[in-house]
PDB file of C-alpha atoms in Angstrom:
ATOM      1  CA  GLY A   1      51.771 -34.523 -49.686  1.00 79.00           C
ATOM      2  CA  ASN A   2      54.143 -37.226 -50.863  1.00 85.00           C
ATOM      3  CA  SER A   3      53.756 -40.657 -49.309  1.00 90.00           C
ATOM      4  CA  VAL A   4      54.576 -44.324 -49.751  1.00 93.00           C
ATOM      5  CA  THR A   5      52.342 -47.247 -48.839  1.00 94.00           C
ATOM      6  CA  GLN A   6      53.666 -50.782 -48.515  1.00 93.00           C
ATOM      7  CA  MET A   7      51.898 -54.030 -47.904  1.00 87.00           C
ATOM      8  CA  GLU A   8      51.767 -55.001 -44.271  1.00 82.00           C
ATOM      9  CA  GLY A   9      53.998 -57.806 -43.139  1.00 83.00           C
ATOM     10  CA  PRO A  10      55.328 -60.065 -42.042  1.00 94.00           C
ATOM     11  CA  VAL A  11      55.723 -62.067 -45.217  1.00 96.00           C
ATOM     12  CA  THR A  12      56.718 -65.653 -44.513  1.00 96.00           C
ATOM     13  CA  LEU A  13      57.963 -67.826 -47.367  1.00 97.00           C
ATOM     14  CA  SER A  14      59.781 -71.064 -47.951  1.00 97.00           C
ATOM     15  CA  GLU A  15      63.114 -71.063 -49.724  1.00 97.00           C
ATOM     16  CA  GLU A  16      62.804 -70.829 -53.539  1.00 96.00           C
ATOM     17  CA  ALA A  17      59.299 -69.326 -53.357  1.00 97.00           C
ATOM     18  CA  PHE A  18      58.315 -66.313 -55.467  1.00 97.00           C
ATOM     19  CA  LEU A  19      58.264 -62.973 -53.668  1.00 97.00           C
ATOM     20  CA  THR A  20      56.147 -59.894 -54.284  1.00 97.00           C
ATOM     21  CA  ILE A  21      56.071 -56.913 -51.941  1.00 97.00           C
ATOM     22  CA  ASN A  22      53.617 -54.263 -53.061  1.00 97.00           C
ATOM     23  CA  CYS A  23      54.426 -50.570 -52.952  1.00 97.00           C
ATOM     24  CA  THR A  24      52.333 -47.653 -54.147  1.00 97.00           C
ATOM     25  CA  TYR A  25      53.099 -43.988 -53.895  1.00 95.00           C
ATOM     26  CA  THR A  26      51.469 -40.587 -53.911  1.00 93.00           C
ATOM     27  CA  ALA A  27      53.498 -37.750 -55.358  1.00 89.00           C
ATOM     28  CA  THR A  28      53.296 -34.877 -57.774  1.00 82.00           C
ATOM     29  CA  GLY A  29      55.350 -35.077 -60.908  1.00 81.00           C
ATOM     30  CA  TYR A  30      57.948 -37.767 -61.419  1.00 85.00           C
ATOM     31  CA  PRO A  31      59.711 -38.868 -58.246  1.00 90.00           C
ATOM     32  CA  SER A  32      62.631 -41.272 -58.125  1.00 91.00           C
ATOM     33  CA  LEU A  33      61.741 -44.587 -56.497  1.00 94.00           C
ATOM     34  CA  PHE A  34      63.866 -46.880 -54.341  1.00 95.00           C
ATOM     35  CA  TRP A  35      63.901 -50.134 -52.459  1.00 97.00           C
ATOM     36  CA  TYR A  36      66.143 -50.305 -49.399  1.00 96.00           C
ATOM     37  CA  VAL A  37      66.848 -53.407 -47.320  1.00 96.00           C
ATOM     38  CA  GLN A  38      67.680 -53.613 -43.618  1.00 94.00           C
ATOM     39  CA  TYR A  39      69.312 -56.754 -42.266  1.00 93.00           C
ATOM     40  CA  PRO A  40      69.045 -57.433 -38.520  1.00 88.00           C
ATOM     41  CA  GLY A  41      71.103 -55.017 -36.452  1.00 85.00           C
ATOM     42  CA  GLU A  42      72.231 -52.982 -39.445  1.00 87.00           C
ATOM     43  CA  GLY A  43      71.390 -49.742 -41.208  1.00 89.00           C
ATOM     44  CA  LEU A  44      69.457 -49.553 -44.450  1.00 92.00           C
ATOM     45  CA  GLN A  45      71.196 -50.392 -47.720  1.00 93.00           C
ATOM     46  CA  LEU A  46      70.103 -49.430 -51.194  1.00 94.00           C
ATOM     47  CA  LEU A  47      68.769 -52.476 -53.046  1.00 97.00           C
ATOM     48  CA  LEU A  48      67.636 -50.925 -56.325  1.00 96.00           C
ATOM     49  CA  LYS A  49      66.253 -47.750 -57.823  1.00 94.00           C
ATOM     50  CA  ALA A  50      64.393 -46.327 -60.816  1.00 94.00           C
ATOM     51  CA  THR A  51      64.343 -42.698 -61.835  1.00 90.00           C
ATOM     52  CA  LYS A  52      61.701 -42.499 -64.540  1.00 90.00           C
ATOM     53  CA  ALA A  53      58.532 -44.203 -65.697  1.00 92.00           C
ATOM     54  CA  ASP A  54      58.939 -47.738 -67.109  1.00 94.00           C
ATOM     55  CA  ASP A  55      62.486 -48.031 -65.755  1.00 95.00           C
ATOM     56  CA  LYS A  56      63.270 -51.374 -64.155  1.00 97.00           C
ATOM     57  CA  GLY A  57      65.656 -51.464 -61.242  1.00 96.00           C
ATOM     58  CA  SER A  58      67.372 -54.763 -60.494  1.00 97.00           C
ATOM     59  CA  ASN A  59      69.957 -56.145 -58.096  1.00 97.00           C
ATOM     60  CA  LYS A  60      70.752 -59.523 -56.477  1.00 95.00           C
ATOM     61  CA  GLY A  61      67.824 -61.157 -58.294  1.00 97.00           C
ATOM     62  CA  PHE A  62      65.332 -58.536 -57.110  1.00 98.00           C
ATOM     63  CA  GLU A  63      63.442 -56.394 -59.623  1.00 98.00           C
ATOM     64  CA  ALA A  64      60.966 -53.525 -59.524  1.00 98.00           C
ATOM     65  CA  THR A  65      59.397 -51.572 -62.388  1.00 98.00           C
ATOM     66  CA  TYR A  66      58.364 -47.926 -62.110  1.00 96.00           C
ATOM     67  CA  ARG A  67      54.697 -47.859 -63.164  1.00 96.00           C
ATOM     68  CA  LYS A  68      53.446 -44.320 -63.521  1.00 93.00           C
ATOM     69  CA  GLU A  69      49.949 -45.352 -64.573  1.00 94.00           C
ATOM     70  CA  THR A  70      49.371 -47.335 -61.388  1.00 95.00           C
ATOM     71  CA  THR A  71      51.775 -45.296 -59.200  1.00 95.00           C
ATOM     72  CA  SER A  72      53.433 -48.519 -58.138  1.00 97.00           C
ATOM     73  CA  PHE A  73      56.921 -49.951 -57.647  1.00 97.00           C
ATOM     74  CA  HIS A  74      56.377 -53.556 -56.562  1.00 98.00           C
ATOM     75  CA  LEU A  75      59.410 -55.591 -55.527  1.00 98.00           C
ATOM     76  CA  GLU A  76      59.755 -59.124 -56.937  1.00 98.00           C
ATOM     77  CA  LYS A  77      62.179 -61.999 -56.756  1.00 98.00           C
ATOM     78  CA  GLY A  78      61.718 -65.295 -58.500  1.00 97.00           C
ATOM     79  CA  SER A  79      63.338 -67.541 -55.890  1.00 96.00           C
ATOM     80  CA  VAL A  80      64.038 -66.283 -52.378  1.00 97.00           C
ATOM     81  CA  GLN A  81      66.802 -67.539 -50.114  1.00 97.00           C
ATOM     82  CA  VAL A  82      67.068 -67.688 -46.340  1.00 96.00           C
ATOM     83  CA  SER A  83      69.654 -64.915 -46.573  1.00 96.00           C
ATOM     84  CA  ASP A  84      66.986 -62.592 -48.032  1.00 97.00           C
ATOM     85  CA  SER A  85      65.273 -62.451 -44.633  1.00 96.00           C
ATOM     86  CA  ALA A  86      65.232 -58.750 -43.763  1.00 96.00           C
ATOM     87  CA  VAL A  87      63.013 -55.678 -43.673  1.00 95.00           C
ATOM     88  CA  TYR A  88      62.346 -54.072 -47.051  1.00 97.00           C
ATOM     89  CA  PHE A  89      61.522 -50.377 -47.416  1.00 96.00           C
ATOM     90  CA  CYS A  90      60.037 -48.633 -50.431  1.00 96.00           C
ATOM     91  CA  ALA A  91      60.941 -44.948 -50.726  1.00 94.00           C
ATOM     92  CA  LEU A  92      60.670 -41.926 -52.984  1.00 92.00           C
ATOM     93  CA  THR A  93      62.328 -38.583 -53.480  1.00 87.00           C
ATOM     94  CA  HIS A  94      61.868 -35.740 -55.882  1.00 77.00           C
ATOM     95  CA  GLN A  95      65.367 -34.418 -56.298  1.00 70.00           C
ATOM     96  CA  ALA A  96      68.933 -34.805 -55.229  1.00 61.00           C
ATOM     97  CA  GLY A  97      69.725 -33.215 -51.885  1.00 60.00           C
ATOM     98  CA  THR A  98      66.234 -33.763 -50.537  1.00 74.00           C
ATOM     99  CA  ALA A  99      65.158 -36.383 -48.060  1.00 81.00           C
ATOM    100  CA  LEU A 100      63.752 -39.793 -48.892  1.00 87.00           C
ATOM    101  CA  ILE A 101      60.209 -40.554 -47.798  1.00 89.00           C
ATOM    102  CA  PHE A 102      59.963 -44.159 -46.651  1.00 92.00           C
ATOM    103  CA  GLY A 103      57.146 -46.635 -46.340  1.00 93.00           C
ATOM    104  CA  LYS A 104      56.753 -48.422 -43.024  1.00 91.00           C
ATOM    105  CA  GLY A 105      58.726 -51.447 -44.131  1.00 93.00           C
ATOM    106  CA  THR A 106      57.788 -55.069 -44.788  1.00 95.00           C
ATOM    107  CA  THR A 107      59.440 -57.863 -42.865  1.00 95.00           C
ATOM    108  CA  LEU A 108      60.353 -60.903 -44.941  1.00 97.00           C
ATOM    109  CA  SER A 109      61.133 -64.202 -43.251  1.00 96.00           C
ATOM    110  CA  VAL A 110      62.374 -67.078 -45.400  1.00 97.00           C
ATOM    111  CA  SER A 111      62.667 -70.581 -43.978  1.00 96.00           C
ATOM    112  CA  SER A 112      64.577 -73.539 -45.374  1.00 93.00           C
TER     113      SER A 112
ATOM    114  CA  ASP B   1      85.773 -45.759 -47.228  1.00 66.00           C
ATOM    115  CA  ALA B   2      84.547 -46.456 -43.674  1.00 78.00           C
ATOM    116  CA  GLY B   3      80.987 -45.465 -44.497  1.00 92.00           C
ATOM    117  CA  VAL B   4      78.772 -43.369 -42.248  1.00 95.00           C
ATOM    118  CA  ILE B   5      79.991 -43.654 -38.663  1.00 96.00           C
ATOM    119  CA  GLN B   6      77.562 -43.283 -35.770  1.00 97.00           C
ATOM    120  CA  SER B   7      78.206 -43.308 -32.047  1.00 97.00           C
ATOM    121  CA  PRO B   8      77.280 -44.589 -29.601  1.00 97.00           C
ATOM    122  CA  ARG B   9      75.814 -47.811 -31.010  1.00 95.00           C
ATOM    123  CA  HIS B  10      73.787 -48.325 -27.852  1.00 96.00           C
ATOM    124  CA  GLU B  11      72.793 -45.913 -25.121  1.00 97.00           C
ATOM    125  CA  VAL B  12      70.721 -46.574 -22.035  1.00 97.00           C
ATOM    126  CA  THR B  13      69.856 -43.569 -19.938  1.00 97.00           C
ATOM    127  CA  GLU B  14      67.334 -42.395 -17.404  1.00 97.00           C
ATOM    128  CA  MET B  15      64.485 -40.045 -18.073  1.00 97.00           C
ATOM    129  CA  GLY B  16      65.564 -36.432 -17.808  1.00 96.00           C
ATOM    130  CA  GLN B  17      69.152 -36.998 -18.849  1.00 97.00           C
ATOM    131  CA  GLU B  18      70.753 -35.353 -21.860  1.00 97.00           C
ATOM    132  CA  VAL B  19      71.573 -37.605 -24.808  1.00 98.00           C
ATOM    133  CA  THR B  20      73.976 -36.728 -27.613  1.00 98.00           C
ATOM    134  CA  LEU B  21      74.215 -38.866 -30.723  1.00 98.00           C
ATOM    135  CA  ARG B  22      77.060 -38.347 -33.171  1.00 98.00           C
ATOM    136  CA  CYS B  23      77.525 -38.879 -36.877  1.00 98.00           C
ATOM    137  CA  LYS B  24      80.440 -38.689 -39.280  1.00 97.00           C
ATOM    138  CA  PRO B  25      79.227 -38.698 -42.897  1.00 96.00           C
ATOM    139  CA  ILE B  26      81.122 -40.084 -45.849  1.00 94.00           C
ATOM    140  CA  SER B  27      83.817 -37.688 -46.977  1.00 93.00           C
ATOM    141  CA  GLY B  28      82.618 -35.613 -49.917  1.00 90.00           C
ATOM    142  CA  HIS B  29      78.931 -36.140 -49.181  1.00 91.00           C
ATOM    143  CA  ASN B  30      77.313 -32.769 -48.634  1.00 88.00           C
ATOM    144  CA  SER B  31      73.826 -33.843 -47.579  1.00 90.00           C
ATOM    145  CA  LEU B  32      73.227 -35.349 -44.144  1.00 93.00           C
ATOM    146  CA  PHE B  33      69.991 -36.788 -42.757  1.00 94.00           C
ATOM    147  CA  TRP B  34      68.795 -37.869 -39.322  1.00 96.00           C
ATOM    148  CA  TYR B  35      66.026 -40.478 -39.178  1.00 95.00           C
ATOM    149  CA  ARG B  36      64.297 -42.165 -36.243  1.00 96.00           C
ATOM    150  CA  GLN B  37      62.963 -45.719 -36.425  1.00 93.00           C
ATOM    151  CA  THR B  38      60.313 -47.184 -34.131  1.00 92.00           C
ATOM    152  CA  MET B  39      58.010 -50.156 -34.458  1.00 87.00           C
ATOM    153  CA  MET B  40      54.932 -47.964 -34.285  1.00 87.00           C
ATOM    154  CA  ARG B  41      55.895 -45.167 -36.659  1.00 87.00           C
ATOM    155  CA  GLY B  42      58.476 -46.760 -38.920  1.00 87.00           C
ATOM    156  CA  LEU B  43      61.242 -44.567 -40.319  1.00 90.00           C
ATOM    157  CA  GLU B  44      60.707 -40.854 -39.771  1.00 91.00           C
ATOM    158  CA  LEU B  45      62.852 -38.017 -41.083  1.00 92.00           C
ATOM    159  CA  LEU B  46      63.872 -35.683 -38.269  1.00 95.00           C
ATOM    160  CA  ILE B  47      66.083 -33.155 -40.045  1.00 95.00           C
ATOM    161  CA  TYR B  48      68.443 -32.836 -42.969  1.00 92.00           C
ATOM    162  CA  PHE B  49      71.335 -30.592 -43.895  1.00 93.00           C
ATOM    163  CA  ASN B  50      72.807 -29.520 -47.214  1.00 90.00           C
ATOM    164  CA  ASN B  51      76.333 -28.096 -47.051  1.00 91.00           C
ATOM    165  CA  ASN B  52      76.060 -27.941 -43.231  1.00 93.00           C
ATOM    166  CA  VAL B  53      72.901 -25.807 -43.379  1.00 93.00           C
ATOM    167  CA  PRO B  54      69.634 -27.204 -41.960  1.00 93.00           C
ATOM    168  CA  ILE B  55      67.116 -27.387 -44.796  1.00 90.00           C
ATOM    169  CA  ASP B  56      64.091 -29.068 -43.247  1.00 89.00           C
ATOM    170  CA  ASP B  57      63.644 -29.634 -39.515  1.00 90.00           C
ATOM    171  CA  SER B  58      59.873 -30.054 -39.606  1.00 88.00           C
ATOM    172  CA  GLY B  59      60.242 -33.642 -38.420  1.00 89.00           C
ATOM    173  CA  MET B  60      61.943 -32.727 -35.165  1.00 93.00           C
ATOM    174  CA  PRO B  61      59.361 -33.801 -32.583  1.00 86.00           C
ATOM    175  CA  GLU B  62      59.661 -30.878 -30.178  1.00 84.00           C
ATOM    176  CA  ASP B  63      62.030 -28.377 -28.645  1.00 90.00           C
ATOM    177  CA  ARG B  64      63.752 -31.090 -26.649  1.00 95.00           C
ATOM    178  CA  PHE B  65      65.419 -32.181 -29.882  1.00 96.00           C
ATOM    179  CA  SER B  66      68.187 -30.207 -31.555  1.00 96.00           C
ATOM    180  CA  ALA B  67      70.693 -30.988 -34.296  1.00 97.00           C
ATOM    181  CA  LYS B  68      73.865 -29.295 -35.403  1.00 96.00           C
ATOM    182  CA  MET B  69      76.367 -29.695 -38.171  1.00 97.00           C
ATOM    183  CA  PRO B  70      79.348 -27.505 -37.309  1.00 96.00           C
ATOM    184  CA  ASN B  71      81.407 -28.768 -40.250  1.00 94.00           C
ATOM    185  CA  ALA B  72      81.186 -31.102 -43.214  1.00 93.00           C
ATOM    186  CA  SER B  73      82.477 -34.101 -41.286  1.00 95.00           C
ATOM    187  CA  PHE B  74      80.428 -34.049 -38.098  1.00 96.00           C
ATOM    188  CA  SER B  75      76.844 -33.767 -36.878  1.00 98.00           C
ATOM    189  CA  THR B  76      75.122 -34.201 -33.539  1.00 98.00           C
ATOM    190  CA  LEU B  77      71.558 -34.897 -32.498  1.00 98.00           C
ATOM    191  CA  LYS B  78      70.813 -33.882 -28.931  1.00 98.00           C
ATOM    192  CA  ILE B  79      67.809 -34.711 -26.767  1.00 97.00           C
ATOM    193  CA  GLN B  80      67.442 -32.709 -23.572  1.00 96.00           C
ATOM    194  CA  PRO B  81      65.689 -33.769 -21.413  1.00 96.00           C
ATOM    195  CA  SER B  82      65.128 -37.304 -22.658  1.00 96.00           C
ATOM    196  CA  GLU B  83      61.837 -39.160 -22.144  1.00 96.00           C
ATOM    197  CA  PRO B  84      60.918 -42.862 -22.415  1.00 96.00           C
ATOM    198  CA  ARG B  85      59.001 -42.197 -25.647  1.00 95.00           C
ATOM    199  CA  ASP B  86      62.270 -41.124 -27.259  1.00 96.00           C
ATOM    200  CA  SER B  87      63.434 -44.743 -27.171  1.00 97.00           C
ATOM    201  CA  ALA B  88      64.184 -45.691 -30.769  1.00 97.00           C
ATOM    202  CA  VAL B  89      66.958 -46.385 -33.223  1.00 96.00           C
ATOM    203  CA  TYR B  90      68.365 -43.170 -34.647  1.00 97.00           C
ATOM    204  CA  PHE B  91      69.976 -43.366 -38.070  1.00 96.00           C
ATOM    205  CA  CYS B  92      72.253 -40.913 -39.761  1.00 96.00           C
ATOM    206  CA  ALA B  93      72.633 -41.012 -43.553  1.00 94.00           C
ATOM    207  CA  SER B  94      74.593 -39.010 -46.087  1.00 92.00           C
ATOM    208  CA  SER B  95      74.548 -38.505 -49.845  1.00 89.00           C
ATOM    209  CA  PRO B  96      76.276 -36.469 -52.499  1.00 84.00           C
ATOM    210  CA  GLN B  97      73.958 -33.585 -53.243  1.00 69.00           C
ATOM    211  CA  ASP B  98      74.465 -33.964 -56.941  1.00 64.00           C
ATOM    212  CA  SER B  99      73.926 -37.712 -56.964  1.00 55.00           C
ATOM    213  CA  GLY B 100      71.027 -37.449 -59.367  1.00 53.00           C
ATOM    214  CA  ALA B 101      68.795 -40.076 -57.855  1.00 53.00           C
ATOM    215  CA  ASN B 102      69.754 -39.093 -54.317  1.00 69.00           C
ATOM    216  CA  VAL B 103      71.153 -42.384 -53.047  1.00 81.00           C
ATOM    217  CA  LEU B 104      71.552 -42.355 -49.277  1.00 88.00           C
ATOM    218  CA  THR B 105      74.188 -44.294 -47.372  1.00 91.00           C
ATOM    219  CA  PHE B 106      73.074 -45.132 -43.844  1.00 93.00           C
ATOM    220  CA  GLY B 107      75.062 -45.631 -40.688  1.00 95.00           C
ATOM    221  CA  ALA B 108      74.483 -48.651 -38.464  1.00 93.00           C
ATOM    222  CA  GLY B 109      72.279 -46.641 -36.116  1.00 95.00           C
ATOM    223  CA  SER B 110      72.282 -45.634 -32.448  1.00 97.00           C
ATOM    224  CA  ARG B 111      69.832 -47.586 -30.308  1.00 96.00           C
ATOM    225  CA  LEU B 112      68.550 -45.362 -27.506  1.00 98.00           C
ATOM    226  CA  THR B 113      66.685 -46.672 -24.486  1.00 98.00           C
ATOM    227  CA  VAL B 114      65.320 -44.145 -22.022  1.00 97.00           C
ATOM    228  CA  LEU B 115      64.173 -45.683 -18.750  1.00 96.00           C
TER     229      LEU B 115
END
């Protein structure tokens, strides 16, 4: 079946450090891939998405590239801020109107 | 737009009691999803609806859980009787069915504690 695997957290970084959160997936065909972010006490928010191979999603300095050959969608940011502290979820879906399948989430903690 | 509205935000109840969680999706969104989040299991899909019709309820843990969507602007998730292991944050999300990449908008969640 379809699944998403994320690196285990927590990830603890200093401000301005480089961030990578690994995500790999198992799916037939060509799913759409997403990163969602959850700030403390809030629901999940879409951070970025990519719908086909080699697409790069980007938002708020975060980037992720859809790699079909390695079935990966790693999240990166060149310089993290304290305000980026949150839980990050990788997810996939095959078509509109169907449910997202989420990874277990990776907690990021950034200190000043 | 007010976004996806969930109520209550917090509920504390005793084992055996009935719990009803409510969700108002974004107007015009015709897909609605219920997820449960726990530390141990992460984010699990319970059930989702398209145009008020349940499409996949395979994630509903057992018969104690039921969900309804009587109209396009309202859904409920009911647990009867509740048990301590049901303690979790329950999220409702909605999306336009024809959104292409299926972007979900989540509510703020209902935190349930069953004593």
